[in-house]
Short mmCIF file of C-alpha atoms in Angstrom, two decimals:
data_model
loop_
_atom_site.label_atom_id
_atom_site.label_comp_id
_atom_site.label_asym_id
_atom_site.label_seq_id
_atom_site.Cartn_x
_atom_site.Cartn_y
_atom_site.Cartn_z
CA UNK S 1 -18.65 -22.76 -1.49
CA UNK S 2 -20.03 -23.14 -4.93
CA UNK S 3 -21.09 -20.68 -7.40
CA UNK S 4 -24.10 -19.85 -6.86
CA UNK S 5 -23.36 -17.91 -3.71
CA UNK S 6 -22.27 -14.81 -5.57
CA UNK S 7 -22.80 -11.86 -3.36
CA UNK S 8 -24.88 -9.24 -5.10
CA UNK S 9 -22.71 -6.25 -5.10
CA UNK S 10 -20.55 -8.31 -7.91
CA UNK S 11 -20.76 -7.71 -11.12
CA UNK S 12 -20.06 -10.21 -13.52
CA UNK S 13 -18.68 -8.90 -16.54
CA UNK S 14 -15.04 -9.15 -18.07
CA UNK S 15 -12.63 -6.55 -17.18
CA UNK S 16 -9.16 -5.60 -16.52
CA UNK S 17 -10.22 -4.73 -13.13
CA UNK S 18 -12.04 -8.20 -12.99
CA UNK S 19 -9.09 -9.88 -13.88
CA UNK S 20 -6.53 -8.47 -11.53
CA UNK S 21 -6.21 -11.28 -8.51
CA UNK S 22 -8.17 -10.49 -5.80
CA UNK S 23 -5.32 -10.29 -2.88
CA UNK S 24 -4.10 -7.19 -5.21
CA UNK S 25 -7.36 -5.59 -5.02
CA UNK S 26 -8.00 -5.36 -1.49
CA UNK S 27 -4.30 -3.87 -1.26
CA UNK S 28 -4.52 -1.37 -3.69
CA UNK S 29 -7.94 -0.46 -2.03
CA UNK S 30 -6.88 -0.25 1.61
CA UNK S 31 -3.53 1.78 0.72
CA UNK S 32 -5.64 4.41 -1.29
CA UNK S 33 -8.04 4.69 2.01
CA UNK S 34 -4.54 4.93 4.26
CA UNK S 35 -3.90 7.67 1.70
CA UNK S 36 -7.20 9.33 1.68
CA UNK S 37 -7.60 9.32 5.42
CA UNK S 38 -4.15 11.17 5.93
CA UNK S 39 -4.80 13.53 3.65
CA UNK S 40 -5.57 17.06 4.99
CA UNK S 41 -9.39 18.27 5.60
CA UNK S 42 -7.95 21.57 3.84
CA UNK S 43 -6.66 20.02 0.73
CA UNK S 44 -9.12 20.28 -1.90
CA UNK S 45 -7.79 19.89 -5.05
CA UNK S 46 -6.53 16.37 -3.58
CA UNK S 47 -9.80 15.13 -3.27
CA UNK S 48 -10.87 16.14 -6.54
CA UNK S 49 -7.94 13.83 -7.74
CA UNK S 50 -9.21 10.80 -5.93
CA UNK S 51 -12.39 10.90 -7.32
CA UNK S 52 -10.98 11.09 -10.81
CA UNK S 53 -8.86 8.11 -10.15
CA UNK S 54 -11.91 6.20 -9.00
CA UNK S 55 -13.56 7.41 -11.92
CA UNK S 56 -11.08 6.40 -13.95
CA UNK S 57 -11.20 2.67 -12.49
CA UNK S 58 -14.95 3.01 -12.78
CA UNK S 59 -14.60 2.86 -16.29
CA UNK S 60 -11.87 0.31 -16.48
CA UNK S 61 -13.97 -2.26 -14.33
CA UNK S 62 -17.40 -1.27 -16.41
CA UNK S 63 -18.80 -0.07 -13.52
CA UNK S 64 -22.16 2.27 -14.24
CA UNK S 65 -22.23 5.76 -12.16
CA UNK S 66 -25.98 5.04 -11.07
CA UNK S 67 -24.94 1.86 -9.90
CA UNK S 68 -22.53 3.58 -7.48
CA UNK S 69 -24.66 6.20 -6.85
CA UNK S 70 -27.18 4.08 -5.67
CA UNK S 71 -25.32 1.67 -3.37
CA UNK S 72 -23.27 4.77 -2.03
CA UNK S 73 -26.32 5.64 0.05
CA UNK S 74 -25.52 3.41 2.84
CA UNK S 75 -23.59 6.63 4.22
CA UNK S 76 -26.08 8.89 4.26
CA UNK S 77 -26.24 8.43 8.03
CA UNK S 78 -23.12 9.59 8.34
CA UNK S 79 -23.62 12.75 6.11
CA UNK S 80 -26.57 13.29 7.77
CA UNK S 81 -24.11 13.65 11.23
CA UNK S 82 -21.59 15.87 9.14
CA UNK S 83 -24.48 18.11 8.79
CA UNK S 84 -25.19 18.84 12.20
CA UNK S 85 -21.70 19.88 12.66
CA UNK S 86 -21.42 23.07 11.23
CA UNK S 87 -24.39 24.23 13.81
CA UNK S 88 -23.18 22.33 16.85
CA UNK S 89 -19.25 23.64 16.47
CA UNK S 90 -17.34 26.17 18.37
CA UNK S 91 -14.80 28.69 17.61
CA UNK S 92 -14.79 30.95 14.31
CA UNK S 93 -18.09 31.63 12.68
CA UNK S 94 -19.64 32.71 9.11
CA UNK S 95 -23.35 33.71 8.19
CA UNK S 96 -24.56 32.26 5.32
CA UNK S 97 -28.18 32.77 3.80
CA UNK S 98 -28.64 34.15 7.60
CA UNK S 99 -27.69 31.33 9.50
CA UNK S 100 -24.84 30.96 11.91
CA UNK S 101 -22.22 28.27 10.75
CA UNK S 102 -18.68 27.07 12.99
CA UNK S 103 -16.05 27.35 10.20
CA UNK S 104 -14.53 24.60 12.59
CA UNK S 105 -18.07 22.63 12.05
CA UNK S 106 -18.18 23.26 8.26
CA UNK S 107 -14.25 21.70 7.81
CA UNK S 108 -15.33 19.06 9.89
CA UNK S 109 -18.56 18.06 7.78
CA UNK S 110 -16.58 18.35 4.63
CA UNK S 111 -13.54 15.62 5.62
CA UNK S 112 -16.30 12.89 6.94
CA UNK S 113 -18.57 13.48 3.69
CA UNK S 114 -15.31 13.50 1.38
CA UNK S 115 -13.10 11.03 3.11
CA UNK S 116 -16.31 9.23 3.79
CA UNK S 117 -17.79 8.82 0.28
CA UNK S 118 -14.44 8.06 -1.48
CA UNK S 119 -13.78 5.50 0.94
CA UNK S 120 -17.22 4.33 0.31
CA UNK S 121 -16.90 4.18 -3.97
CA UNK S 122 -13.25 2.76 -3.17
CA UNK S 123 -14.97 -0.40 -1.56
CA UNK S 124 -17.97 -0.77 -3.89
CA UNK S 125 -15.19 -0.71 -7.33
CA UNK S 126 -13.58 -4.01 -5.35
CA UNK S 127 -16.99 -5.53 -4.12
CA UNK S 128 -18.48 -4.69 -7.81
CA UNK S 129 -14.75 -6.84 -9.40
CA UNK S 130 -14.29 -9.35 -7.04
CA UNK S 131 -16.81 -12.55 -6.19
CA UNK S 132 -17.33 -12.64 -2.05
CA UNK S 133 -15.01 -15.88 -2.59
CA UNK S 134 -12.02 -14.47 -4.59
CA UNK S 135 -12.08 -11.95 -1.78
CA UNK S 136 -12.02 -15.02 0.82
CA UNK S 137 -9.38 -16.28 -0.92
CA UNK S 138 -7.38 -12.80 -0.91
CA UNK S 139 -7.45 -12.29 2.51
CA UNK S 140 -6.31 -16.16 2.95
CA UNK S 141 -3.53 -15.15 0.86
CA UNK S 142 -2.45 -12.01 2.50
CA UNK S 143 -1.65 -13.83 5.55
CA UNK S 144 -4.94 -12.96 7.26
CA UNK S 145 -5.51 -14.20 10.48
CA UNK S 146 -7.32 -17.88 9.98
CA UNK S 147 -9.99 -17.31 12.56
CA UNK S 148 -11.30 -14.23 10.43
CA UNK S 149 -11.53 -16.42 7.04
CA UNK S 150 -12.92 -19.44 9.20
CA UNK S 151 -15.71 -17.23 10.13
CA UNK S 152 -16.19 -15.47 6.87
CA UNK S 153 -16.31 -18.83 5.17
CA UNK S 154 -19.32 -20.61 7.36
CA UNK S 155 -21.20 -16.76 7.00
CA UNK S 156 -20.83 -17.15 2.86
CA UNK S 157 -21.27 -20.25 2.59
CA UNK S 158 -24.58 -20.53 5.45
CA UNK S 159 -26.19 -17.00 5.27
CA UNK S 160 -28.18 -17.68 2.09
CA UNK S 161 -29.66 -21.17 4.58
CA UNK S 162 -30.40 -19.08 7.71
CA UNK S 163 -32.44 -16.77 5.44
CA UNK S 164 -34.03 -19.41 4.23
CA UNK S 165 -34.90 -21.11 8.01
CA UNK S 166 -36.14 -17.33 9.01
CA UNK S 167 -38.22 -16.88 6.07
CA UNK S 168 -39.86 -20.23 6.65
CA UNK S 169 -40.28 -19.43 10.45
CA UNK S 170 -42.23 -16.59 10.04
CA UNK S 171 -44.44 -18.32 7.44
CA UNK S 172 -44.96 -21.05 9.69
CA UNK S 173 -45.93 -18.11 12.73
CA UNK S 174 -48.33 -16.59 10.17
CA UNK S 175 -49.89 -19.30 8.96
CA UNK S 176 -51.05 -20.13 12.83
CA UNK S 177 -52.85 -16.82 12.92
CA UNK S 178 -50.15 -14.71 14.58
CA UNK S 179 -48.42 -11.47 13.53
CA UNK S 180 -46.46 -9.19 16.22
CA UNK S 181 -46.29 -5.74 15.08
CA UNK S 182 -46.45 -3.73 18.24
CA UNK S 183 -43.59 -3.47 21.11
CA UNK S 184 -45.53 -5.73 23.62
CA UNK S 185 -45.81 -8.46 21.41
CA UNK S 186 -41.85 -8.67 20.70
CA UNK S 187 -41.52 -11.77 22.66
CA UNK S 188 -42.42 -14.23 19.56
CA UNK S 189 -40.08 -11.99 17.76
CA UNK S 190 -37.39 -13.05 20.28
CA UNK S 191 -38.04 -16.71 20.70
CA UNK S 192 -37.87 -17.23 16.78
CA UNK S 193 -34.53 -15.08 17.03
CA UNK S 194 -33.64 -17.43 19.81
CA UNK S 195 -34.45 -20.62 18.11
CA UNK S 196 -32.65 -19.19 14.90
CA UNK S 197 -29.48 -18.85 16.95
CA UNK S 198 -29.76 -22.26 18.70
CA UNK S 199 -30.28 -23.62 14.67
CA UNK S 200 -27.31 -22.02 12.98
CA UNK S 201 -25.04 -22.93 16.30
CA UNK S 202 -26.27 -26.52 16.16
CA UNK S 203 -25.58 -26.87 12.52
CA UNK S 204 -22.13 -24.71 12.62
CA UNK S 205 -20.80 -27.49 14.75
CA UNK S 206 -21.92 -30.34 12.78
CA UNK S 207 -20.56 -28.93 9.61
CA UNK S 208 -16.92 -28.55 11.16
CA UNK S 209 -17.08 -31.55 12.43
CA UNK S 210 -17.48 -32.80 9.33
CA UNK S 211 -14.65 -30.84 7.49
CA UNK S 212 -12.20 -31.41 9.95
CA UNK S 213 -12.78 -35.44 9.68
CA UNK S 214 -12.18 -34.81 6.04
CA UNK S 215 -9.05 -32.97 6.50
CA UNK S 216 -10.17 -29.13 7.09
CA UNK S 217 -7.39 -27.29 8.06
CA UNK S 218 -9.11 -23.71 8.38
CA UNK S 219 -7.85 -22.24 5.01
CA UNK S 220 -9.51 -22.67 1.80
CA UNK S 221 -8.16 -25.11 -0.67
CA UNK S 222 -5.76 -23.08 -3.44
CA UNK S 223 -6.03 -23.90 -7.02
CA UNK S 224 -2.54 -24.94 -8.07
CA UNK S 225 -2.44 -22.28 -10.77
CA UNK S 226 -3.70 -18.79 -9.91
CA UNK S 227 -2.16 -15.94 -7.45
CA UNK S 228 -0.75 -12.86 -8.34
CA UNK S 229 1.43 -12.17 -10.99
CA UNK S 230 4.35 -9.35 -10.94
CA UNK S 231 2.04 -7.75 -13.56
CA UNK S 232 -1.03 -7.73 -11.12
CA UNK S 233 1.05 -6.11 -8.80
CA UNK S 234 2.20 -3.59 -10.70
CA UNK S 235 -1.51 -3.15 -12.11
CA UNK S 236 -2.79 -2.14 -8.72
CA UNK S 237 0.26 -0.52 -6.90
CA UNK S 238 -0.61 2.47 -9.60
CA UNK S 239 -3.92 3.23 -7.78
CA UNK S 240 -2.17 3.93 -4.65
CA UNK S 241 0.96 5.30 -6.03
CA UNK S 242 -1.22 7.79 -7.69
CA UNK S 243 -3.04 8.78 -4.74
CA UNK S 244 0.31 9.59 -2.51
CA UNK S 245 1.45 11.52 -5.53
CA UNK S 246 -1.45 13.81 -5.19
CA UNK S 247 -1.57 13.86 -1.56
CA UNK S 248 2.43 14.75 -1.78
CA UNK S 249 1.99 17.10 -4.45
CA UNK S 250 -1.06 18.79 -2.56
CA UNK S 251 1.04 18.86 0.78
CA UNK S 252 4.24 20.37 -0.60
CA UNK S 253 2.83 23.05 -2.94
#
């Protein structure tokens, strides 16, 4: 696990956000998506306030806005589903610009591209402050369950090397004069997948064998200093505490 495998959604820059240990992070993010996810399709103004709070961490953790913006685009699946919606729902209907919309439908499209995109920008601010090994090391310390940060360990610390043995696999395939492209010729495709697996299996048990002979006992090692301190906790409990505010104030008014 050295340094070099920094995963390229981090940004490396100093921060207050960057600072914060990570096992705060990941629990201020997941309590602001509890938050956001019980939060009413109908209350608007609540939304609004999440996105200012992200904004507001944004610019705390130097975060650019076309940086998120670009990276956010892995939903775009999903908002292309939340689309449909308003023409494939029943009940209650409007006309707009002459077409037929399901009020139902347009609700609907509005809580998976709101609930869906905040979630989204939530995840991205913690990726974009916190190395793929500090986040490791978060979840280790948040009493995940070992067999998650086992596998999440080997996948960090090998995905860069399987890569690697693909890339070189298909070089060797071309380099013999053969290129599948076309559906019938996805065997080759299949074998080199196969061989791939049989590789990274192979080499996953040789490796563990190896740690556990030097004492491996499926948690990464702690530094002696480090872990949150009562002012990293307070830090991030004001991200969530925020969001419930809103979401209570939105609620009761």
């Amino acid at each position: 696990m050295g340094a070099g495998h920094a995963h390229p959604l981090h940004l490396d820059r100093p921060s207050p956000v960057h600072a914060l240990a990570p096992e705060v992070k990941i629990l201020a993010t997941l309590l602001f998506t509890i938050v956001v996810v019980a939060t009413p399709r109908t209350e608007f103004a609540a939304f609004g306030g999440y996105a200012l709070l992200l904004a507001v961490v944004a610019v705390l953790a130097r975060v650019p806005l076309a940086w998120l913006a670009k990276r956010a685009t892995i939903e775009l699946p999903f908002v292309v589903l939340a689309v449909t919606l308003p023409f494939a729902g029943h009940g209650e209907r409007i006309t707009w610009l002459g077409l037929s919309l399901s009020v139902d439908g347009l609700y609907g499209a509005w809580n998976i591209v709101a609930k869906g995109t905040l979630g989204v920008i939530a995840s991205l601010l913690l990726a974009a402050s916190t190395t793929m090994r500090d986040l490791i090391l978060g979840l280790d310390r948040l009493r995940c369950p070992r067999v998650f940060t086992q596998i999440a360990t080997f996948m960090l610390r090998y995905l860069d090397i399987l890569a690697d043995d693909a890339r070189r696999m298909r070089i060797a395939r071309l380099s013999r004069g053969y290129d599948p492209r076309f559906l019938w010729q996805v065997k080759a495709f299949a074998v080199g997948v196969g061989a791939l697996f049989l590789r990274a299996y192979e080499r996953g048990e040789r490796v563990y064998l190896a740690m556990v002979s030097r004492g491996y006992d499926g948690r990464l090692p702690r530094p002696e200093a480090g872990g949150a301190t009562t002012t990293d906790w307070a830090a991030s409990a004001v991200l969530p505490a925020a969001a419930a505010a809103i979401a209570l104030t939105a609620v009761l008014a």
